[in-house]
Coordinates of C-alpha atoms and ligand atoms in Angstrom, one line a residue:
M131 CA 102.9 64.2 113.4
T132 CA 102.3 61.5 110.8
V133 CA 98.6 61.3 109.9
R134 CA 97.4 57.7 110.5
T135 CA 93.9 56.7 109.5
R136 CA 92.2 53.3 109.4
V137 CA 89.2 51.4 108.2
A138 CA 87.9 48.9 110.7
P139 CA 85.4 46.5 109.1
S140 CA 83.5 43.8 111.0
P141 CA 83.7 40.6 109.0
T142 CA 80.1 39.7 109.2
G143 CA 78.9 39.1 105.7
D144 CA 79.5 40.3 102.2
P145 CA 82.0 43.0 101.7
H146 CA 79.8 46.1 101.6
V147 CA 80.2 49.1 99.3
G148 CA 79.8 51.2 102.4
T149 CA 83.0 49.7 103.8
A150 CA 84.8 50.6 100.6
Y151 CA 83.5 54.1 100.7
I152 CA 84.7 54.7 104.3
A153 CA 88.0 53.0 103.4
L154 CA 88.4 55.3 100.4
F155 CA 87.9 58.5 102.3
N156 CA 90.3 57.5 105.1
Y157 CA 92.8 56.4 102.5
A158 CA 92.6 59.6 100.5
F159 CA 92.9 61.7 103.7
A160 CA 96.0 59.8 104.9
K161 CA 97.7 59.8 101.5
S162 CA 96.9 63.4 100.8
H163 CA 98.8 64.2 104.0
G164 CA 101.6 61.9 103.2
G165 CA 100.3 59.6 106.0
E166 CA 99.6 56.0 106.6
F167 CA 96.4 53.9 106.2
I168 CA 95.7 50.9 108.3
L169 CA 93.3 48.0 108.0
R170 CA 92.0 46.5 111.2
I171 CA 89.5 43.6 111.5
E172 CA 86.9 44.1 114.2
D173 CA 85.7 40.6 114.8
T174 CA 84.6 40.8 118.4
D175 CA 81.1 39.5 117.6
Q176 CA 82.1 35.9 117.4
T177 CA 78.8 34.6 116.4
R178 CA 78.6 36.7 113.3
S179 CA 82.2 37.0 112.3
S180 CA 83.9 34.7 109.9
R181 CA 87.3 34.3 108.3
E182 CA 85.7 33.9 104.8
S183 CA 84.1 37.3 105.2
E184 CA 87.4 38.8 106.4
Q185 CA 89.1 37.4 103.3
A186 CA 86.4 38.7 101.0
I187 CA 86.8 42.1 102.5
L188 CA 90.5 42.2 102.0
D189 CA 90.2 40.8 98.4
S190 CA 87.5 43.3 97.5
L191 CA 89.3 46.3 98.8
Q192 CA 92.4 45.2 96.9
W193 CA 90.4 44.6 93.8
L194 CA 89.3 48.2 94.0
G195 CA 92.9 49.3 94.1
L196 CA 93.2 50.3 97.8
S197 CA 96.1 49.1 99.8
W198 CA 97.1 49.4 103.4
D199 CA 100.4 50.1 105.1
E200 CA 99.6 47.8 108.0
G201 CA 97.0 45.1 108.4
P202 CA 96.3 41.5 109.3
D203 CA 97.7 40.2 106.0
V204 CA 100.7 42.5 105.7
G205 CA 101.6 42.9 109.4
G206 CA 103.1 46.0 110.9
D207 CA 104.7 47.0 114.2
K208 CA 101.4 47.9 115.9
G209 CA 99.8 44.5 115.4
P210 CA 98.1 42.1 115.7
Y211 CA 95.5 43.8 113.5
R212 CA 92.7 41.4 114.2
Q213 CA 90.8 42.1 117.4
S214 CA 90.2 38.4 118.3
D215 CA 94.0 38.1 118.5
R216 CA 94.2 40.9 121.1
L217 CA 91.8 39.8 123.8
D218 CA 94.3 39.9 126.7
I219 CA 95.0 43.6 125.9
Y220 CA 91.3 44.5 126.2
Q221 CA 90.9 42.5 129.4
K222 CA 93.8 44.3 131.0
Y223 CA 92.4 47.7 130.1
A224 CA 88.9 46.9 131.2
H225 CA 90.1 45.8 134.6
Q226 CA 92.3 48.9 134.8
L227 CA 89.1 51.0 134.5
V228 CA 87.4 49.0 137.2
E229 CA 90.4 49.5 139.6
E230 CA 90.3 53.3 138.9
G231 CA 86.6 53.4 139.6
K232 CA 85.6 54.4 136.0
A233 CA 83.9 51.1 135.2
F234 CA 82.2 48.4 137.3
Y235 CA 81.2 44.8 137.4
C236 CA 77.7 43.7 136.7
F237 CA 76.6 40.2 137.6
A238 CA 73.0 40.5 136.5
T239 CA 71.8 37.6 134.5
A240 CA 70.1 37.9 131.1
D241 CA 66.7 37.1 132.7
E242 CA 67.1 39.7 135.4
L243 CA 67.9 42.3 132.7
A244 CA 65.0 41.2 130.6
Q245 CA 62.8 41.7 133.6
M246 CA 64.2 45.1 134.3
R247 CA 63.5 46.2 130.8
A248 CA 60.0 44.8 130.8
E249 CA 59.2 46.6 134.0
Q250 CA 60.6 49.9 132.5
S251 CA 58.5 49.5 129.4
A252 CA 55.4 48.7 131.5
Q253 CA 55.9 52.0 133.2
G254 CA 56.2 53.8 129.9
L255 CA 60.0 54.3 130.3
Q256 CA 62.7 53.9 127.7
P257 CA 64.4 50.6 128.6
K258 CA 67.8 51.3 129.9
Y259 CA 70.4 49.7 132.2
D260 CA 69.4 50.9 135.7
G261 CA 72.9 51.0 137.3
R262 CA 72.3 48.1 139.6
G263 CA 75.9 46.9 139.4
L264 CA 77.0 50.3 140.9
R265 CA 75.0 49.6 144.0
L266 CA 76.8 46.4 145.0
S267 CA 79.0 46.6 148.0
E268 CA 82.7 45.6 148.0
T269 CA 81.7 42.4 149.9
E270 CA 79.0 41.5 147.5
I271 CA 81.3 41.9 144.5
K272 CA 84.0 39.8 146.2
A273 CA 81.4 37.1 147.0
H274 CA 80.3 37.0 143.3
L275 CA 83.9 36.9 142.1
D276 CA 84.9 34.2 144.6
A277 CA 81.9 32.1 143.5
G278 CA 83.0 32.4 139.9
D279 CA 79.8 34.1 138.8
P280 CA 79.8 35.3 135.2
Y281 CA 80.1 39.1 134.9
V282 CA 80.4 41.9 132.4
I283 CA 82.2 45.2 132.9
R284 CA 80.3 48.3 132.2
M285 CA 81.4 51.9 131.9
K286 CA 80.2 54.6 134.2
I287 CA 78.2 57.3 132.5
P288 CA 77.3 60.7 134.1
E289 CA 73.6 60.8 134.8
E290 CA 73.1 64.4 134.0
G291 CA 74.3 67.1 131.6
S292 CA 75.3 66.5 128.1
F293 CA 78.4 65.7 126.1
K294 CA 79.8 68.2 123.5
F295 CA 82.4 67.5 121.0
N296 CA 83.7 69.0 117.8
D297 CA 83.0 66.7 114.8
Y298 CA 85.7 67.2 112.1
L299 CA 82.9 67.5 109.5
R300 CA 79.9 68.6 111.4
G301 CA 81.2 71.1 113.9
E302 CA 79.9 71.1 117.5
V303 CA 77.6 68.1 118.3
E304 CA 75.8 67.9 121.7
I305 CA 74.3 64.6 123.0
P306 CA 72.6 64.5 126.4
W307 CA 74.1 61.9 128.7
E308 CA 70.6 60.7 129.5
Q309 CA 70.5 59.1 126.0
V310 CA 73.7 57.2 126.7
D311 CA 73.6 53.7 128.2
M312 CA 76.1 52.4 130.7
Q313 CA 77.8 50.5 127.9
V314 CA 79.1 47.0 128.4
L315 CA 82.9 47.1 127.7
L316 CA 83.8 43.5 128.4
K317 CA 81.3 40.7 127.8
A318 CA 80.9 37.6 130.0
D319 CA 82.8 35.5 127.5
G320 CA 85.9 37.7 127.9
F321 CA 85.4 39.4 124.6
P322 CA 85.4 43.2 124.4
T323 CA 82.5 45.1 122.8
Y324 CA 83.1 47.4 119.9
F325 CA 83.5 50.4 122.2
L326 CA 86.4 49.2 124.3
A327 CA 88.2 47.5 121.5
N328 CA 87.9 50.4 119.1
V329 CA 89.2 53.0 121.5
V330 CA 92.1 50.8 122.8
D331 CA 93.1 49.9 119.3
D332 CA 92.8 53.4 117.8
H333 CA 95.0 54.6 120.7
L334 CA 97.6 51.8 120.6
M335 CA 97.8 51.9 116.8
G336 CA 98.5 55.7 116.9
I337 CA 95.4 56.6 114.8
T338 CA 95.2 60.4 114.5
H339 CA 92.0 60.8 112.5
V340 CA 88.9 58.7 112.4
F341 CA 86.3 59.0 109.7
R342 CA 83.5 56.7 110.3
G343 CA 79.9 56.3 109.2
E344 CA 77.2 58.6 110.5
E345 CA 75.5 55.6 112.2
W346 CA 78.1 55.8 114.9
L347 CA 77.5 59.4 115.7
N348 CA 75.4 58.7 118.8
S349 CA 78.1 56.4 120.2
A350 CA 80.7 59.2 120.0
P351 CA 80.1 60.2 123.7
K352 CA 80.9 56.8 124.9
L353 CA 84.0 56.5 122.8
L354 CA 85.3 59.9 123.7
K355 CA 84.6 59.4 127.4
L356 CA 86.6 56.3 127.3
Y357 CA 89.6 58.3 126.0
Q358 CA 89.2 60.7 128.9
D359 CA 88.9 57.8 131.4
F360 CA 92.1 56.4 130.1
G361 CA 93.8 59.8 130.0
W362 CA 94.6 59.4 126.3
D363 CA 94.7 62.0 123.5
I364 CA 91.6 62.0 121.4
P365 CA 91.9 61.5 117.7
E366 CA 90.0 63.9 115.4
L367 CA 86.6 62.3 114.8
G368 CA 84.4 62.9 111.7
H369 CA 81.2 61.2 110.8
M370 CA 80.6 60.6 107.1
P371 CA 77.1 60.8 105.6
L372 CA 75.5 57.5 105.0
L373 CA 75.1 56.2 101.5
R374 CA 71.4 56.2 100.4
N375 CA 69.2 54.4 97.9
P376 CA 67.7 56.7 95.2
D377 CA 64.5 57.0 97.4
K378 CA 66.8 58.4 100.1
S379 CA 66.4 55.5 102.5
K380 CA 69.6 54.1 103.9
L381 CA 71.4 52.0 101.3
S382 CA 70.1 48.5 101.7
K383 CA 70.5 45.3 99.8
R384 CA 66.8 45.0 99.4
K385 CA 66.8 48.0 97.1
N386 CA 70.3 48.0 95.7
P387 CA 73.0 45.4 95.6
T388 CA 75.5 46.3 98.3
S389 CA 78.1 43.6 98.0
I390 CA 81.3 44.6 96.2
L391 CA 81.4 41.1 94.8
Y392 CA 78.2 41.7 93.0
Y393 CA 79.7 44.7 91.2
Q394 CA 82.7 42.6 90.3
K395 CA 80.5 39.7 89.0
M396 CA 78.4 42.2 87.1
G397 CA 81.5 43.4 85.2
F398 CA 82.1 46.8 86.6
M399 CA 85.6 48.2 86.4
P400 CA 87.1 48.6 89.8
E401 CA 88.5 52.0 88.8
A402 CA 85.0 53.2 87.9
L403 CA 83.4 51.9 91.2
L404 CA 86.1 53.6 93.2
N405 CA 85.6 56.7 91.2
Y406 CA 81.9 56.6 91.9
L407 CA 82.4 56.1 95.6
G408 CA 84.7 59.1 95.5
R409 CA 81.7 61.1 94.2
M410 CA 79.7 60.2 97.2
G411 CA 79.4 63.5 99.0
W412 CA 82.6 64.8 97.5
S413 CA 83.6 66.3 94.1
M414 CA 86.7 67.4 92.3
P415 CA 87.3 71.2 92.5
D416 CA 86.6 71.4 88.8
G417 CA 83.5 69.3 89.0
R418 CA 84.8 66.6 86.7
E419 CA 83.0 63.3 87.1
K420 CA 85.6 60.9 86.0
F421 CA 88.8 60.8 88.0
T422 CA 91.4 58.3 89.2
L423 CA 92.4 57.6 92.8
A424 CA 95.6 59.6 92.2
D425 CA 93.6 62.6 91.0
M426 CA 91.4 62.3 94.0
I427 CA 94.4 62.3 96.4
D428 CA 96.0 65.3 94.6
N429 CA 92.8 67.3 95.0
F430 CA 91.6 65.9 98.3
D431 CA 90.1 68.1 101.0
I432 CA 87.8 66.2 103.4
K433 CA 86.2 69.5 104.6
R434 CA 84.5 69.6 101.2
V435 CA 82.4 66.5 102.0
S436 CA 78.8 67.6 101.9
L437 CA 76.7 66.0 104.6
G438 CA 73.4 65.5 102.8
G439 CA 73.1 61.8 102.2
P440 CA 74.8 60.9 98.9
V441 CA 72.7 58.7 96.7
F442 CA 74.3 55.5 95.4
D443 CA 72.6 55.2 92.0
V444 CA 73.5 52.1 90.0
D445 CA 72.4 53.7 86.8
K446 CA 74.8 56.6 87.3
L447 CA 77.5 54.1 88.2
K448 CA 76.8 52.2 85.0
W449 CA 77.0 55.4 83.0
L450 CA 80.4 56.3 84.6
N451 CA 81.6 52.7 84.0
G452 CA 80.8 53.1 80.3
L453 CA 82.9 56.2 80.2
W454 CA 85.8 54.3 81.7
I455 CA 85.5 51.5 79.3
R456 CA 85.3 53.8 76.2
E457 CA 87.8 56.4 77.3
E458 CA 90.4 54.4 79.2
L459 CA 90.7 51.0 77.7
S460 CA 92.2 50.2 74.3
D461 CA 90.6 47.3 72.5
E462 CA 93.5 45.2 73.5
E463 CA 93.0 46.2 77.1
L464 CA 89.3 45.6 77.0
A465 CA 89.9 42.2 75.6
Q466 CA 92.2 41.4 78.4
R467 CA 89.7 42.7 81.0
L468 CA 87.0 40.5 79.6
V469 CA 89.2 37.5 79.6
D470 CA 90.1 38.1 83.2
W471 CA 86.5 38.7 84.1
A472 CA 84.7 35.7 82.6
Y473 CA 85.7 34.9 79.1
N474 CA 88.4 32.5 80.2
R475 CA 89.0 28.8 80.2
E476 CA 88.2 28.3 83.9
T477 CA 84.7 29.8 83.5
L478 CA 84.1 27.8 80.3
M479 CA 85.2 24.6 82.2
S480 CA 82.6 25.3 84.9
I481 CA 79.8 26.0 82.4
L482 CA 80.5 23.2 79.9
P483 CA 79.5 20.2 82.0
Q484 CA 76.1 21.9 82.4
A485 CA 75.7 22.8 78.7
K486 CA 77.2 19.8 77.0
T487 CA 74.2 17.4 77.3
R488 CA 72.1 20.0 75.5
L489 CA 74.4 20.9 72.7
E490 CA 73.8 19.8 69.2
V491 CA 76.0 22.3 67.5
F492 CA 78.6 24.7 69.0
S493 CA 76.5 27.6 68.2
D494 CA 73.9 26.4 70.7
L495 CA 76.3 27.4 73.5
A496 CA 75.9 31.1 73.6
P497 CA 72.1 31.2 73.9
L498 CA 72.1 28.3 76.3
A499 CA 74.8 29.7 78.6
A500 CA 74.0 33.4 78.3
H501 CA 72.8 33.6 81.9
F502 CA 76.2 32.6 83.3
V503 CA 77.8 35.7 81.9
S504 CA 74.9 38.2 81.9
G505 CA 73.7 40.6 84.6
I506 CA 70.0 40.5 85.5
P507 CA 68.1 38.6 82.9
E508 CA 65.0 40.0 81.2
Y509 CA 61.8 38.0 81.2
D510 CA 58.1 38.3 81.4
P511 CA 57.3 38.6 85.1
A512 CA 54.1 36.6 84.6
L513 CA 56.3 33.6 84.3
L514 CA 57.3 33.9 88.0
T515 CA 53.8 33.5 89.3
Q516 CA 52.2 31.2 86.8
K517 CA 52.7 28.0 88.8
L518 CA 52.3 29.3 92.4
G519 CA 50.2 32.4 92.2
E520 CA 51.3 35.7 93.5
E521 CA 51.1 35.1 97.2
K522 CA 52.8 31.7 97.3
F523 CA 55.5 32.9 95.0
R524 CA 56.1 36.0 97.1
D525 CA 56.2 34.2 100.4
S526 CA 58.3 31.3 99.3
M527 CA 60.7 33.5 97.4
Q528 CA 61.1 35.8 100.3
F529 CA 61.9 32.9 102.7
F530 CA 64.3 31.5 100.2
I531 CA 66.2 34.8 99.9
W532 CA 66.4 35.1 103.7
E533 CA 67.7 31.6 104.0
L534 CA 70.3 32.3 101.3
D535 CA 71.3 35.6 102.9
N536 CA 72.5 33.6 105.9
L537 CA 74.1 30.8 104.0
R538 CA 77.8 30.5 104.7
Q539 CA 78.5 27.5 102.5
W540 CA 77.4 28.3 99.0
D541 CA 77.0 24.8 97.6
K542 CA 74.3 23.4 95.2
D543 CA 73.4 20.5 97.5
V544 CA 72.9 22.9 100.4
I545 CA 70.9 25.2 98.2
F546 CA 68.7 22.3 97.0
G547 CA 68.2 21.2 100.6
I548 CA 66.9 24.6 101.5
A549 CA 64.5 24.6 98.5
K550 CA 63.3 21.1 99.5
T551 CA 62.7 22.1 103.1
L552 CA 60.9 25.3 102.1
A553 CA 58.8 23.5 99.5
D554 CA 57.6 21.0 102.2
Y555 CA 56.8 23.9 104.5
F556 CA 54.8 25.7 101.9
E557 CA 53.2 22.4 100.9
I558 CA 54.3 22.6 97.3
K559 CA 56.4 20.3 95.1
V560 CA 60.0 21.2 95.0
K561 CA 59.8 21.3 91.2
D562 CA 57.1 24.0 91.5
F563 CA 59.0 25.8 94.2
L564 CA 62.0 25.9 91.8
E565 CA 60.2 27.0 88.7
P566 CA 60.2 30.8 89.5
V567 CA 63.7 30.4 90.8
F568 CA 64.6 29.0 87.5
V569 CA 63.1 32.0 85.7
A570 CA 64.7 34.5 88.0
I571 CA 68.2 32.9 87.6
T572 CA 68.2 31.9 83.9
G573 CA 65.5 34.3 82.5
K574 CA 64.0 31.2 80.7
T575 CA 61.6 28.4 81.5
S576 CA 64.0 25.7 80.4
S577 CA 67.8 25.7 80.6
T578 CA 70.6 24.1 82.5
S579 CA 70.1 23.0 86.1
V580 CA 69.2 25.9 88.3
V581 CA 71.0 25.0 91.5
D582 CA 74.2 24.3 89.5
A583 CA 73.8 27.7 87.9
M584 CA 73.4 29.3 91.3
E585 CA 76.5 27.5 92.6
I586 CA 78.5 28.8 89.5
L587 CA 77.1 32.3 89.6
G588 CA 77.9 32.6 93.3
P589 CA 75.9 34.1 96.2
D590 CA 76.0 37.8 95.2
M591 CA 74.7 37.5 91.6
S592 CA 72.2 34.7 92.5
R593 CA 70.7 36.7 95.4
A594 CA 70.5 39.8 93.3
R595 CA 68.6 38.0 90.6
L596 CA 66.2 36.5 93.2
R597 CA 65.6 39.9 94.7
V598 CA 64.8 41.5 91.4
A599 CA 62.3 38.7 90.8
L600 CA 60.7 39.3 94.1
A601 CA 60.6 43.1 93.4
H602 CA 58.7 42.3 90.1
V603 CA 55.8 41.2 92.3
G604 CA 56.5 43.5 95.2
V605 CA 56.1 43.1 98.9
S606 CA 53.8 45.6 100.6
K607 CA 54.8 47.0 104.0
K608 CA 52.0 45.0 105.5
A609 CA 52.9 41.8 103.8
A610 CA 56.5 42.3 104.8
K611 CA 55.6 42.6 108.5
K612 CA 53.5 39.4 108.3
L613 CA 56.2 37.6 106.5
E614 CA 58.9 38.6 109.0
K615 CA 56.8 37.2 111.7
S616 CA 56.0 34.0 110.0
Y617 CA 59.7 33.6 109.1
R618 CA 60.6 34.0 112.8
D619 CA 58.1 31.4 113.7
Y620 CA 59.5 29.1 111.0
K621 CA 63.0 29.5 112.3
A622 CA 61.9 29.0 115.9
A623 CA 60.0 25.8 115.0
Ligands
LIG246 N1 83.7 47.9 113.1 C1 83.0 49.1 112.9 C2 82.2 49.0 111.6 O1 82.3 48.0 111.0 C3 84.0 50.3 112.8 C4 83.4 51.6 113.0 C5 84.5 52.6 113.2 O2 85.0 53.0 112.2 O3 84.8 53.0 114.4 O4 81.5 49.9 111.1

């Protein structure tokens, strides 16, 4: 048997370090067994998926030094490798399950289901699909279908007992069926959900081992039941521990930058980041901290993954990166890396139009443009609040960050438009709104245009700097709740 593993990211935002971590362990497992590693794009959530995000994921994983034997860009004989290109396959399998009595149609409207959940909550019950579709007669189903009523297909789930399986890393896991919902497999728009598409693809693509994040553990019963319903062999399934912030909470961009592009922009070496991800829950038999991907594969044993949540600590990563720079790069190589990273003509050409109007002598350039090539600037946090006061700064900055988090088109005019709209909303002048933004981005109170700087710095570095600024003031739990609500109202208005 050829070992085949895969990583199956959903292209719904920045390429996440968690994706790279899961990719790395699947890759190392496959390669240490002389097997194959596949990349599949799970873009069944059409409202959240984008091609830009897909490209950024491919580019980031490649930058890290991972490669795949089959994937949407390189092809392969089990393709297509993008789920939105495989809709007819999922539809066929969903209907097959209905015909075999393992899945069923549900014609309930969104309103009806909302009412069902509200009634359950009112009775103090956990909201859950009540199986109404199962109670329809053949004639009722036919009438709905003939009338062209929209429907979803849901899987049947036993009402009692529990599901047991052997997790490759955790041993026996038992989950009561009562906790498992009658999952939608095929949505009204003809798209599959994750569950159906994931099982069909892992089967058709010949995946033998699946290592996925711990957050999927509770959905294992649904996935494994689907294999049984189809009568397919079940791949080995292992759930990797989630990466954590140093305070042990789940790794989140509020506390740590999570986008691989941020680490690239910050000037980390891809080898060091990959090495650090290899240290997440795993270690070399001799305990050495610095190792290459080839070393990792030579010594790999997934059973040695320890399940306590590994902490992704940027300071440790920096320390390791420093070792890589000093021990692995000659001066010549370091020079080349720096040129490739930012000290090149292209970067200079993007910065110069900003700086030129303020130059008197060439030596003005470095201090003026330092923020284009630096990480997080240092400044006196009092500068952030001097114009707006703490509360207004905090509220407007948080709204700004949320707006930018969802921004697809990173363009200075769009960024300025957002600033203008928010300034109006908070009843402040746009100039005053932008003052703390300016400090956060450039570290100074006067410099080149801030929205231009943000466009050049790109979304990951810009957002990281704004988040650090917000963190200087801090958002209490209570304030965060209130802000979330007012942001929802703002979006709804
Ligand atoms: N698309 C899922 C994700 O992005 C894949 C999970 C899995 O590996 O099954 O996490």
